[in-house]
Amino acid sequence: MNAFERALSAEGLTVSTIHGKGRGLVATKDFFPGDVIICQEPYASSPSKSSTGSSCDGCFSTTNLRKCSGCRIAWYCGSACQKSEWKLHELECKALSSLTEDKRKMLTPTIRLMIRLVLRRKLQNDRVIPTTATDNYDLVAALVSHMSDLDEKQLVLYAQMSNLVKVVLPSLEVDLREITQNFSKLSCNAHTICDDELRPLGTGLYPVISIINHSCIPNSVLVFEGQIAVVRAVEPIHKGDEVVISYIDTAATTETRQNSLNHYFFKCSCPRCTKNPLEELKEVAILEGYGCKDQKCFGFLFYKAENKAFTCQSCGHSRDEDDINRIANEVEELSAKAASSLSTGNPSEASLLYKNVEQLEVNLFHPHSVKLLGTRETLLKVFMELNDWRDALTYCQLTIPVYQRLYQSPHPLLGLQYYTCGKLEWLLEQTEDALKSFTKAVEILRISHGTSTPFMKELFSKVEEARAEHCYKLSAKDG
């Protein structure tokens, strides 16, 4: 057993060859919902918008930022992060400071991520920073690049990006072929680093986490505490079970999910992706199809070519194809106008247009349609931007039943939607409802997020505050 295997064994894990998947992470002990399976710091990372100074290079915080006085590219929230990054950034700073303005404009987050990966490897080789069994370049080298699966256009792009890395680091002996392979590895192995509410902050390469395979019915979830990747069990995992997470948003049909997985160069064969054809048709009809003309009916519709109509499989009502196409065209035209209003900074006008879109979609789609859900999520965001808490709450509440159907519980997105409902109800002084929503959020998020992060401590505080206020109102009413 080598050092890496021993390190995993101490965590109750081992790397095994999984049929049809390659390497995978397998449990050598039982894990229960909420248990931390493994955590890892990134081998290299980069904020999403480093050139605009949107977040700290050290912790991805967005507050109290100051730009590096040397390169004028890196940002830090304070001396602690600057010191923790200094050994690497000292080399990076010298390289970036010498670039012309034109070359600086070409420093995308991905280019910068690769530069930091190359420099970290150099620092470890020179023993300036330590290596460990789970933090070394050999783990990066072991990742699959899928170079043979790339088309010529992508290969040329990666080669050009590698040349830019060489231009930025002229003093280093850079192996262009290896850098090209590493760009391909980043494409299918790097992870989007998110905050507690799953908003993207940057990208990181976590070589051990990258061994974990995908399933559309995951038994684990990946979240981040700062830049530390944390994998927690959301289902009981028994000794011998493979640990799996989801690489994509699973609120979609099988075809859509498989298309989303294309750039990972595999086809998912989980039970949800290999269900029988009738179940597949039903899923498509519900998520992407049309709704019964009786809005009290939750039946799904199948198309009958001989009648040129869609027939409800629950109550038997039919909808004329021409009528459906007419409404669909109205939705498309109005959605384009609404999106234009939103993109040009007119949320008030956009809210009215999206409301009209939503009403048309209610008459067109199944109640659990992902398109209808997307419109309601947009309305929620728009009304929150407008500080219209009442309308925001209306649309937030409408998304909950769909989230419950689309996301396997306990899913963090469902927990966060309950959290949003709770915050809106609290602002509207609907104390009892807020307490219920916060409590439901805690039940889910304590499993996916743990209990010790600042975010979760704040949520626990909101629950206690809502409970105290509710008890006070009850006692005042009784008195």
Short mmCIF file of C-alpha atoms in Angstrom, two decimals:
data_model
loop_
_atom_site.label_atom_id
_atom_site.label_comp_id
_atom_site.label_asym_id
_atom_site.label_seq_id
_atom_site.Cartn_x
_atom_site.Cartn_y
_atom_site.Cartn_z
CA MET A 1 0.00 0.00 0.00
CA ASN A 2 1.51 3.35 -1.08
CA ALA A 3 1.22 6.66 0.77
CA PHE A 4 -1.83 7.78 -1.23
CA GLU A 5 -3.66 4.52 -0.56
CA ARG A 6 -2.84 4.76 3.14
CA ALA A 7 -4.14 8.34 3.29
CA LEU A 8 -7.44 7.29 1.69
CA SER A 9 -7.67 4.20 3.89
CA ALA A 10 -7.49 6.41 6.97
CA GLU A 11 -10.62 8.17 5.66
CA GLY A 12 -12.46 4.90 5.01
CA LEU A 13 -11.92 5.06 1.25
CA THR A 14 -10.08 3.29 -1.56
CA VAL A 15 -9.63 3.78 -5.29
CA SER A 16 -11.06 0.93 -7.37
CA THR A 17 -11.59 0.26 -11.04
CA ILE A 18 -15.32 0.58 -11.75
CA HIS A 19 -16.72 -1.29 -14.75
CA GLY A 20 -17.45 1.13 -17.57
CA LYS A 21 -16.12 4.11 -15.64
CA GLY A 22 -12.42 3.67 -14.92
CA ARG A 23 -11.20 4.80 -11.53
CA GLY A 24 -13.69 5.51 -8.77
CA LEU A 25 -13.79 6.16 -5.04
CA VAL A 26 -15.24 3.32 -2.95
CA ALA A 27 -16.17 3.30 0.74
CA THR A 28 -14.33 0.87 3.01
CA LYS A 29 -16.62 1.78 5.92
CA ASP A 30 -20.21 2.93 6.38
CA PHE A 31 -21.08 6.61 5.98
CA PHE A 32 -24.34 8.18 7.14
CA PRO A 33 -26.16 11.28 5.79
CA GLY A 34 -24.23 14.38 6.82
CA ASP A 35 -20.91 12.56 7.32
CA VAL A 36 -17.88 14.17 5.68
CA ILE A 37 -16.47 11.61 3.26
CA ILE A 38 -13.44 13.57 2.12
CA CYS A 39 -12.23 17.16 1.88
CA GLN A 40 -9.38 18.69 -0.12
CA GLU A 41 -7.78 22.04 -0.83
CA PRO A 42 -7.27 22.87 -4.52
CA TYR A 43 -3.99 22.05 -6.19
CA ALA A 44 -4.58 25.28 -8.10
CA SER A 45 -7.47 27.73 -8.26
CA SER A 46 -8.50 31.01 -9.83
CA PRO A 47 -11.40 33.42 -9.22
CA SER A 48 -13.94 33.70 -12.02
CA LYS A 49 -13.43 37.44 -12.52
CA SER A 50 -9.96 38.13 -11.20
CA SER A 51 -9.33 40.89 -13.75
CA THR A 52 -12.21 42.98 -12.35
CA GLY A 53 -11.23 42.43 -8.74
CA SER A 54 -14.42 40.62 -7.88
CA SER A 55 -12.92 38.30 -5.26
CA CYS A 56 -9.88 37.57 -3.13
CA ASP A 57 -7.33 35.21 -4.67
CA GLY A 58 -6.86 33.55 -1.31
CA CYS A 59 -10.40 32.92 -0.03
CA PHE A 60 -12.67 34.26 -2.81
CA SER A 61 -14.20 36.80 -0.41
CA THR A 62 -15.74 39.81 -2.15
CA THR A 63 -15.30 42.38 0.63
CA ASN A 64 -12.44 44.69 1.72
CA LEU A 65 -10.47 43.96 -1.45
CA ARG A 66 -7.15 45.52 -2.33
CA LYS A 67 -5.26 45.04 -5.55
CA CYS A 68 -1.70 43.71 -5.49
CA SER A 69 0.56 46.74 -5.86
CA GLY A 70 2.99 44.72 -7.99
CA CYS A 71 1.10 42.99 -10.78
CA ARG A 72 -2.16 44.97 -10.36
CA ILE A 73 -4.07 41.80 -11.23
CA ALA A 74 -4.38 39.76 -8.04
CA TRP A 75 -6.72 40.90 -5.26
CA TYR A 76 -6.65 40.15 -1.53
CA CYS A 77 -9.08 40.77 1.31
CA GLY A 78 -6.33 41.22 3.88
CA SER A 79 -2.80 40.42 4.94
CA ALA A 80 -3.64 36.85 6.04
CA CYS A 81 -4.69 35.77 2.55
CA GLN A 82 -1.85 37.70 0.94
CA LYS A 83 0.70 35.97 3.17
CA SER A 84 -0.81 32.52 2.60
CA GLU A 85 -0.59 33.03 -1.17
CA TRP A 86 2.74 34.81 -1.25
CA LYS A 87 5.12 31.94 -2.06
CA LEU A 88 3.15 31.20 -5.20
CA HIS A 89 2.11 34.75 -6.02
CA GLU A 90 5.68 36.04 -5.68
CA LEU A 91 6.58 34.10 -8.84
CA GLU A 92 3.25 34.84 -10.48
CA CYS A 93 3.53 38.54 -9.65
CA LYS A 94 6.91 38.89 -11.35
CA ALA A 95 5.61 37.15 -14.45
CA LEU A 96 2.38 39.15 -14.67
CA SER A 97 4.09 42.48 -13.99
CA SER A 98 6.18 42.15 -17.13
CA LEU A 99 3.25 41.61 -19.47
CA THR A 100 2.12 44.20 -21.98
CA GLU A 101 -1.42 45.53 -21.74
CA ASP A 102 -2.49 43.41 -24.72
CA LYS A 103 -1.18 40.23 -23.09
CA ARG A 104 -2.89 41.13 -19.79
CA LYS A 105 -6.24 41.24 -21.59
CA MET A 106 -5.68 37.63 -22.67
CA LEU A 107 -5.36 36.41 -19.06
CA THR A 108 -8.64 34.54 -18.72
CA PRO A 109 -9.37 32.75 -15.43
CA THR A 110 -8.49 29.44 -17.14
CA ILE A 111 -5.11 30.75 -18.32
CA ARG A 112 -4.36 32.05 -14.87
CA LEU A 113 -5.41 28.75 -13.31
CA MET A 114 -2.88 26.94 -15.52
CA ILE A 115 -0.14 29.43 -14.68
CA ARG A 116 -0.75 28.83 -11.00
CA LEU A 117 -0.75 25.06 -11.54
CA VAL A 118 2.65 25.24 -13.30
CA LEU A 119 4.11 27.46 -10.58
CA ARG A 120 2.81 25.26 -7.77
CA ARG A 121 4.45 22.26 -9.38
CA LYS A 122 7.74 24.16 -9.59
CA LEU A 123 7.53 25.23 -5.95
CA GLN A 124 6.86 21.66 -4.85
CA ASN A 125 9.71 20.34 -7.00
CA ASP A 126 12.01 22.96 -5.45
CA ARG A 127 10.67 22.02 -1.99
CA VAL A 128 9.62 25.60 -1.31
CA ILE A 129 6.18 24.31 -0.42
CA PRO A 130 5.58 20.78 0.87
CA THR A 131 4.00 17.82 -0.89
CA THR A 132 1.76 15.29 0.81
CA ALA A 133 0.19 12.01 -0.22
CA THR A 134 -2.94 13.89 -1.31
CA ASP A 135 -1.29 17.10 -2.52
CA ASN A 136 1.25 16.51 -5.28
CA TYR A 137 1.58 16.82 -9.03
CA ASP A 138 1.56 13.04 -9.54
CA LEU A 139 -2.16 13.10 -8.77
CA VAL A 140 -2.65 15.70 -11.52
CA ALA A 141 -0.58 13.61 -13.92
CA ALA A 142 -2.81 10.59 -13.21
CA LEU A 143 -5.98 12.39 -14.34
CA VAL A 144 -7.42 11.43 -17.73
CA SER A 145 -7.01 14.12 -20.41
CA HIS A 146 -9.24 12.67 -23.18
CA MET A 147 -6.89 14.21 -25.75
CA SER A 148 -7.80 11.48 -28.26
CA ASP A 149 -11.47 12.49 -27.99
CA LEU A 150 -10.89 16.15 -28.88
CA ASP A 151 -11.57 17.58 -32.32
CA GLU A 152 -8.94 19.55 -34.20
CA LYS A 153 -10.48 22.93 -33.33
CA GLN A 154 -10.26 22.22 -29.60
CA LEU A 155 -6.71 20.89 -29.90
CA VAL A 156 -5.62 24.06 -31.70
CA LEU A 157 -7.27 26.22 -29.02
CA TYR A 158 -5.49 24.37 -26.20
CA ALA A 159 -2.19 24.65 -28.09
CA GLN A 160 -2.66 28.41 -28.42
CA MET A 161 -3.47 28.70 -24.74
CA SER A 162 -0.34 26.70 -23.90
CA ASN A 163 1.77 29.09 -25.95
CA LEU A 164 0.34 31.99 -23.97
CA VAL A 165 1.35 30.24 -20.72
CA LYS A 166 4.87 29.94 -22.13
CA VAL A 167 4.86 33.66 -22.97
CA VAL A 168 3.79 34.52 -19.41
CA LEU A 169 6.44 32.22 -17.89
CA PRO A 170 9.48 32.70 -20.19
CA SER A 171 12.01 31.77 -17.50
CA LEU A 172 10.55 28.28 -17.00
CA GLU A 173 11.06 25.26 -19.19
CA VAL A 174 7.46 24.66 -20.16
CA ASP A 175 6.50 21.42 -21.90
CA LEU A 176 3.87 22.67 -24.37
CA ARG A 177 2.44 19.21 -24.99
CA GLU A 178 2.03 18.58 -21.27
CA ILE A 179 0.39 21.98 -20.76
CA THR A 180 -1.99 21.24 -23.65
CA GLN A 181 -2.90 17.94 -22.01
CA ASN A 182 -3.44 19.73 -18.71
CA PHE A 183 -5.84 22.20 -20.31
CA SER A 184 -7.83 19.22 -21.51
CA LYS A 185 -7.69 17.76 -17.99
CA LEU A 186 -9.03 21.02 -16.54
CA SER A 187 -11.97 20.91 -18.93
CA CYS A 188 -13.23 17.58 -17.60
CA ASN A 189 -11.74 17.45 -14.08
CA ALA A 190 -11.83 20.96 -12.59
CA HIS A 191 -14.73 22.01 -10.35
CA THR A 192 -16.64 25.27 -10.07
CA ILE A 193 -16.05 26.67 -6.59
CA CYS A 194 -19.31 28.03 -5.13
CA ASP A 195 -20.34 29.92 -2.02
CA ASP A 196 -22.74 28.52 0.58
CA GLU A 197 -25.71 29.42 -1.60
CA LEU A 198 -24.14 27.66 -4.60
CA ARG A 199 -23.28 30.85 -6.48
CA PRO A 200 -20.13 30.35 -8.58
CA LEU A 201 -16.96 32.11 -7.39
CA GLY A 202 -14.14 30.49 -9.34
CA THR A 203 -12.55 27.28 -10.52
CA GLY A 204 -10.27 24.81 -8.75
CA LEU A 205 -8.53 21.55 -9.57
CA TYR A 206 -8.98 18.92 -6.86
CA PRO A 207 -7.19 15.77 -8.08
CA VAL A 208 -8.58 13.46 -5.38
CA ILE A 209 -12.14 14.79 -5.64
CA SER A 210 -11.87 14.33 -9.42
CA ILE A 211 -11.65 10.57 -8.92
CA ILE A 212 -15.28 10.58 -7.73
CA ASN A 213 -17.61 9.56 -10.56
CA HIS A 214 -20.96 11.01 -11.59
CA SER A 215 -24.50 9.72 -11.08
CA CYS A 216 -27.82 11.44 -11.74
CA ILE A 217 -28.91 9.78 -8.47
CA PRO A 218 -25.93 10.73 -6.28
CA ASN A 219 -25.35 9.43 -2.76
CA SER A 220 -23.09 12.39 -1.94
CA VAL A 221 -22.86 16.11 -2.54
CA LEU A 222 -19.90 18.41 -3.17
CA VAL A 223 -19.95 21.81 -1.43
CA PHE A 224 -17.23 24.31 -0.62
CA GLU A 225 -16.08 25.95 2.58
CA GLY A 226 -14.02 28.79 1.21
CA GLN A 227 -11.82 27.01 -1.31
CA ILE A 228 -11.90 23.68 0.52
CA ALA A 229 -13.95 21.08 -1.34
CA VAL A 230 -16.09 19.00 1.04
CA VAL A 231 -17.92 15.84 0.00
CA ARG A 232 -20.72 14.78 2.35
CA ALA A 233 -22.99 11.75 2.23
CA VAL A 234 -26.65 12.54 1.55
CA GLU A 235 -27.71 8.89 1.58
CA PRO A 236 -26.47 5.94 3.67
CA ILE A 237 -23.30 4.61 2.01
CA HIS A 238 -22.32 1.10 2.96
CA LYS A 239 -18.90 -0.50 2.92
CA GLY A 240 -18.16 -1.46 -0.68
CA ASP A 241 -20.45 1.19 -2.22
CA GLU A 242 -19.08 3.60 -4.77
CA VAL A 243 -19.15 7.27 -3.73
CA VAL A 244 -20.89 9.30 -6.47
CA ILE A 245 -21.77 12.97 -6.90
CA SER A 246 -23.61 14.80 -9.67
CA TYR A 247 -21.53 16.84 -12.13
CA ILE A 248 -24.58 18.61 -13.56
CA ASP A 249 -27.98 20.04 -12.68
CA THR A 250 -30.16 16.93 -12.68
CA ALA A 251 -33.44 18.84 -13.13
CA ALA A 252 -33.71 17.77 -16.76
CA THR A 253 -34.68 14.95 -19.09
CA THR A 254 -32.27 12.11 -19.78
CA GLU A 255 -31.36 13.51 -23.19
CA THR A 256 -30.61 16.95 -21.74
CA ARG A 257 -28.55 15.46 -18.91
CA GLN A 258 -26.56 13.31 -21.31
CA ASN A 259 -25.88 16.33 -23.53
CA SER A 260 -24.66 18.24 -20.47
CA LEU A 261 -22.24 15.39 -19.77
CA ASN A 262 -20.80 15.30 -23.30
CA HIS A 263 -17.70 17.33 -22.46
CA TYR A 264 -16.82 14.79 -19.77
CA PHE A 265 -16.65 12.13 -22.51
CA PHE A 266 -18.90 9.49 -20.97
CA LYS A 267 -22.51 8.43 -21.02
CA CYS A 268 -24.23 8.04 -17.67
CA SER A 269 -25.77 4.61 -17.10
CA CYS A 270 -27.36 5.23 -13.69
CA PRO A 271 -30.88 3.85 -13.07
CA ARG A 272 -32.44 7.21 -13.93
CA CYS A 273 -30.72 7.22 -17.33
CA THR A 274 -31.59 3.60 -18.16
CA LYS A 275 -35.26 3.45 -17.18
CA ASN A 276 -37.79 1.80 -19.47
CA PRO A 277 -38.93 3.69 -22.63
CA LEU A 278 -42.43 4.40 -21.28
CA GLU A 279 -41.04 6.02 -18.13
CA GLU A 280 -38.66 8.01 -20.33
CA LEU A 281 -41.53 9.30 -22.47
CA LYS A 282 -43.44 10.24 -19.33
CA GLU A 283 -40.46 12.19 -17.94
CA VAL A 284 -40.05 14.11 -21.20
CA ALA A 285 -43.78 14.84 -21.36
CA ILE A 286 -43.75 16.26 -17.84
CA LEU A 287 -40.47 18.22 -17.89
CA GLU A 288 -40.56 19.53 -21.46
CA GLY A 289 -44.10 18.80 -22.66
CA TYR A 290 -47.48 20.44 -22.47
CA GLY A 291 -50.10 20.48 -19.75
CA CYS A 292 -53.70 19.34 -19.74
CA LYS A 293 -56.23 22.01 -20.68
CA ASP A 294 -57.87 21.24 -17.35
CA GLN A 295 -55.43 23.06 -15.05
CA LYS A 296 -56.61 21.04 -12.06
CA CYS A 297 -55.34 17.90 -13.81
CA PHE A 298 -51.64 17.04 -13.44
CA GLY A 299 -51.73 14.52 -16.30
CA PHE A 300 -49.07 14.46 -19.00
CA LEU A 301 -49.79 14.63 -22.74
CA PHE A 302 -48.76 12.32 -25.60
CA TYR A 303 -49.01 13.40 -29.23
CA LYS A 304 -51.38 11.52 -31.55
CA ALA A 305 -50.43 12.20 -35.17
CA GLU A 306 -53.72 10.88 -36.58
CA ASN A 307 -55.63 13.52 -34.62
CA LYS A 308 -52.98 16.25 -34.77
CA ALA A 309 -53.57 16.67 -31.07
CA PHE A 310 -51.98 16.09 -27.68
CA THR A 311 -54.00 13.79 -25.42
CA CYS A 312 -53.86 13.78 -21.63
CA GLN A 313 -52.95 10.33 -20.34
CA SER A 314 -54.85 10.98 -17.10
CA CYS A 315 -58.24 12.44 -17.99
CA GLY A 316 -58.33 11.95 -21.78
CA HIS A 317 -58.77 15.62 -22.74
CA SER A 318 -57.11 16.62 -26.02
CA ARG A 319 -55.38 19.84 -27.06
CA ASP A 320 -55.22 20.97 -30.66
CA GLU A 321 -51.69 21.16 -32.10
CA ASP A 322 -52.34 24.50 -33.82
CA ASP A 323 -53.58 26.03 -30.57
CA ILE A 324 -50.47 24.86 -28.73
CA ASN A 325 -48.20 26.22 -31.48
CA ARG A 326 -49.98 29.60 -31.30
CA ILE A 327 -49.37 29.92 -27.54
CA ALA A 328 -45.78 28.64 -27.91
CA ASN A 329 -45.04 31.36 -30.48
CA GLU A 330 -46.47 34.02 -28.16
CA VAL A 331 -44.27 32.73 -25.35
CA GLU A 332 -41.18 32.85 -27.55
CA GLU A 333 -41.81 36.41 -28.74
CA LEU A 334 -42.69 37.76 -25.30
CA SER A 335 -39.75 35.97 -23.65
CA ALA A 336 -37.35 37.66 -26.06
CA LYS A 337 -38.79 41.09 -25.16
CA ALA A 338 -38.60 40.31 -21.43
CA ALA A 339 -34.98 39.14 -21.68
CA SER A 340 -34.10 42.28 -23.62
CA SER A 341 -35.66 44.53 -20.97
CA LEU A 342 -33.76 42.70 -18.23
CA SER A 343 -30.43 42.87 -20.06
CA THR A 344 -30.80 46.61 -20.68
CA GLY A 345 -31.35 47.33 -16.99
CA ASN A 346 -35.12 47.74 -16.85
CA PRO A 347 -36.26 45.23 -14.22
CA SER A 348 -39.66 46.87 -13.70
CA GLU A 349 -40.63 46.45 -17.34
CA ALA A 350 -39.06 42.98 -17.39
CA SER A 351 -41.16 41.91 -14.39
CA LEU A 352 -44.39 42.82 -16.19
CA LEU A 353 -43.33 41.02 -19.36
CA TYR A 354 -42.17 37.93 -17.50
CA LYS A 355 -45.45 37.84 -15.59
CA ASN A 356 -47.27 37.69 -18.93
CA VAL A 357 -44.88 34.96 -20.09
CA GLU A 358 -45.56 32.99 -16.92
CA GLN A 359 -49.33 33.20 -17.40
CA LEU A 360 -49.03 31.96 -20.98
CA GLU A 361 -46.75 29.13 -19.84
CA VAL A 362 -49.22 28.11 -17.12
CA ASN A 363 -51.74 27.56 -19.93
CA LEU A 364 -49.17 25.81 -22.12
CA PHE A 365 -46.86 23.59 -20.08
CA HIS A 366 -47.19 20.86 -17.51
CA PRO A 367 -47.11 22.30 -13.94
CA HIS A 368 -43.70 20.64 -13.41
CA SER A 369 -42.23 21.96 -16.66
CA VAL A 370 -38.60 23.08 -16.39
CA LYS A 371 -39.38 26.01 -18.70
CA LEU A 372 -42.16 27.25 -16.44
CA LEU A 373 -39.86 26.73 -13.46
CA GLY A 374 -37.14 28.78 -15.16
CA THR A 375 -39.53 31.69 -15.74
CA ARG A 376 -40.64 31.63 -12.11
CA GLU A 377 -37.02 31.54 -10.93
CA THR A 378 -36.33 34.60 -13.10
CA LEU A 379 -39.35 36.40 -11.66
CA LEU A 380 -38.15 35.57 -8.14
CA LYS A 381 -34.75 37.15 -8.89
CA VAL A 382 -36.29 40.21 -10.58
CA PHE A 383 -38.71 40.93 -7.72
CA MET A 384 -35.95 40.49 -5.15
CA GLU A 385 -33.89 43.01 -7.12
CA LEU A 386 -36.89 45.36 -6.99
CA ASN A 387 -37.30 44.72 -3.22
CA ASP A 388 -40.83 43.51 -3.94
CA TRP A 389 -40.84 40.84 -1.24
CA ARG A 390 -44.49 39.86 -1.61
CA ASP A 391 -44.32 39.00 -5.31
CA ALA A 392 -40.91 37.41 -4.80
CA LEU A 393 -42.38 35.13 -2.14
CA THR A 394 -45.30 34.18 -4.42
CA TYR A 395 -42.95 32.88 -7.10
CA CYS A 396 -40.57 31.31 -4.61
CA GLN A 397 -43.44 29.29 -3.15
CA LEU A 398 -44.52 28.20 -6.64
CA THR A 399 -41.07 26.70 -7.27
CA ILE A 400 -41.03 24.54 -4.12
CA PRO A 401 -43.32 21.69 -5.34
CA VAL A 402 -41.31 21.46 -8.57
CA TYR A 403 -38.01 21.40 -6.68
CA GLN A 404 -39.43 18.62 -4.50
CA ARG A 405 -40.16 16.56 -7.59
CA LEU A 406 -36.99 17.32 -9.53
CA TYR A 407 -34.37 17.08 -6.79
CA GLN A 408 -33.71 14.00 -4.74
CA SER A 409 -33.99 14.95 -1.07
CA PRO A 410 -31.94 16.00 0.79
CA HIS A 411 -30.72 18.23 -2.06
CA PRO A 412 -29.02 21.55 -1.20
CA LEU A 413 -30.94 23.43 -3.91
CA LEU A 414 -34.24 22.47 -2.27
CA GLY A 415 -32.86 23.46 1.13
CA LEU A 416 -31.71 26.82 -0.20
CA GLN A 417 -35.11 27.46 -1.78
CA TYR A 418 -36.76 26.89 1.61
CA TYR A 419 -34.16 29.28 3.06
CA THR A 420 -35.11 31.95 0.51
CA CYS A 421 -38.80 31.47 1.31
CA GLY A 422 -38.03 31.86 5.00
CA LYS A 423 -36.11 35.09 4.50
CA LEU A 424 -38.95 36.58 2.43
CA GLU A 425 -41.60 35.47 4.93
CA TRP A 426 -39.55 37.00 7.74
CA LEU A 427 -39.30 40.31 5.88
CA LEU A 428 -43.10 40.23 5.43
CA GLU A 429 -43.53 39.49 9.17
CA GLN A 430 -45.06 36.09 8.44
CA THR A 431 -43.28 34.69 11.46
CA GLU A 432 -44.91 31.26 11.72
CA ASP A 433 -44.38 30.56 8.02
CA ALA A 434 -40.79 31.79 8.23
CA LEU A 435 -40.13 29.43 11.15
CA LYS A 436 -41.51 26.48 9.15
CA SER A 437 -39.41 27.36 6.09
CA PHE A 438 -36.21 27.90 8.08
CA THR A 439 -36.78 24.60 9.90
CA LYS A 440 -37.20 22.73 6.59
CA ALA A 441 -34.05 24.42 5.28
CA VAL A 442 -32.10 23.29 8.35
CA GLU A 443 -33.30 19.69 7.98
CA ILE A 444 -31.74 19.54 4.50
CA LEU A 445 -28.76 21.88 4.72
CA ARG A 446 -27.35 20.42 7.94
CA ILE A 447 -26.78 17.26 5.87
CA SER A 448 -25.28 18.93 2.78
CA HIS A 449 -23.51 21.85 4.49
CA GLY A 450 -22.74 20.50 7.96
CA THR A 451 -23.40 22.52 11.09
CA SER A 452 -20.26 24.53 11.79
CA THR A 453 -19.92 27.01 8.91
CA PRO A 454 -20.78 30.71 9.40
CA PHE A 455 -23.64 30.28 6.93
CA MET A 456 -25.20 27.45 8.92
CA LYS A 457 -24.66 29.23 12.24
CA GLU A 458 -26.51 32.22 10.80
CA LEU A 459 -29.34 29.92 9.68
CA PHE A 460 -29.57 28.36 13.16
CA SER A 461 -29.73 31.89 14.55
CA LYS A 462 -32.59 32.78 12.21
CA VAL A 463 -34.51 29.70 13.36
CA GLU A 464 -34.10 30.67 17.02
CA GLU A 465 -35.03 34.28 16.31
CA ALA A 466 -38.16 33.22 14.40
CA ARG A 467 -39.09 30.72 17.14
CA ALA A 468 -38.71 33.36 19.86
CA GLU A 469 -40.78 35.86 17.90
CA HIS A 470 -43.47 33.26 17.20
CA CYS A 471 -43.65 32.29 20.88
CA TYR A 472 -43.88 35.98 21.86
CA LYS A 473 -46.76 36.54 19.42
CA LEU A 474 -48.58 33.48 20.75
CA SER A 475 -48.19 34.60 24.36
CA ALA A 476 -49.29 38.14 23.51
CA LYS A 477 -52.35 36.74 21.73
CA ASP A 478 -53.23 34.50 24.70
CA GLY A 479 -52.76 37.41 27.08
#
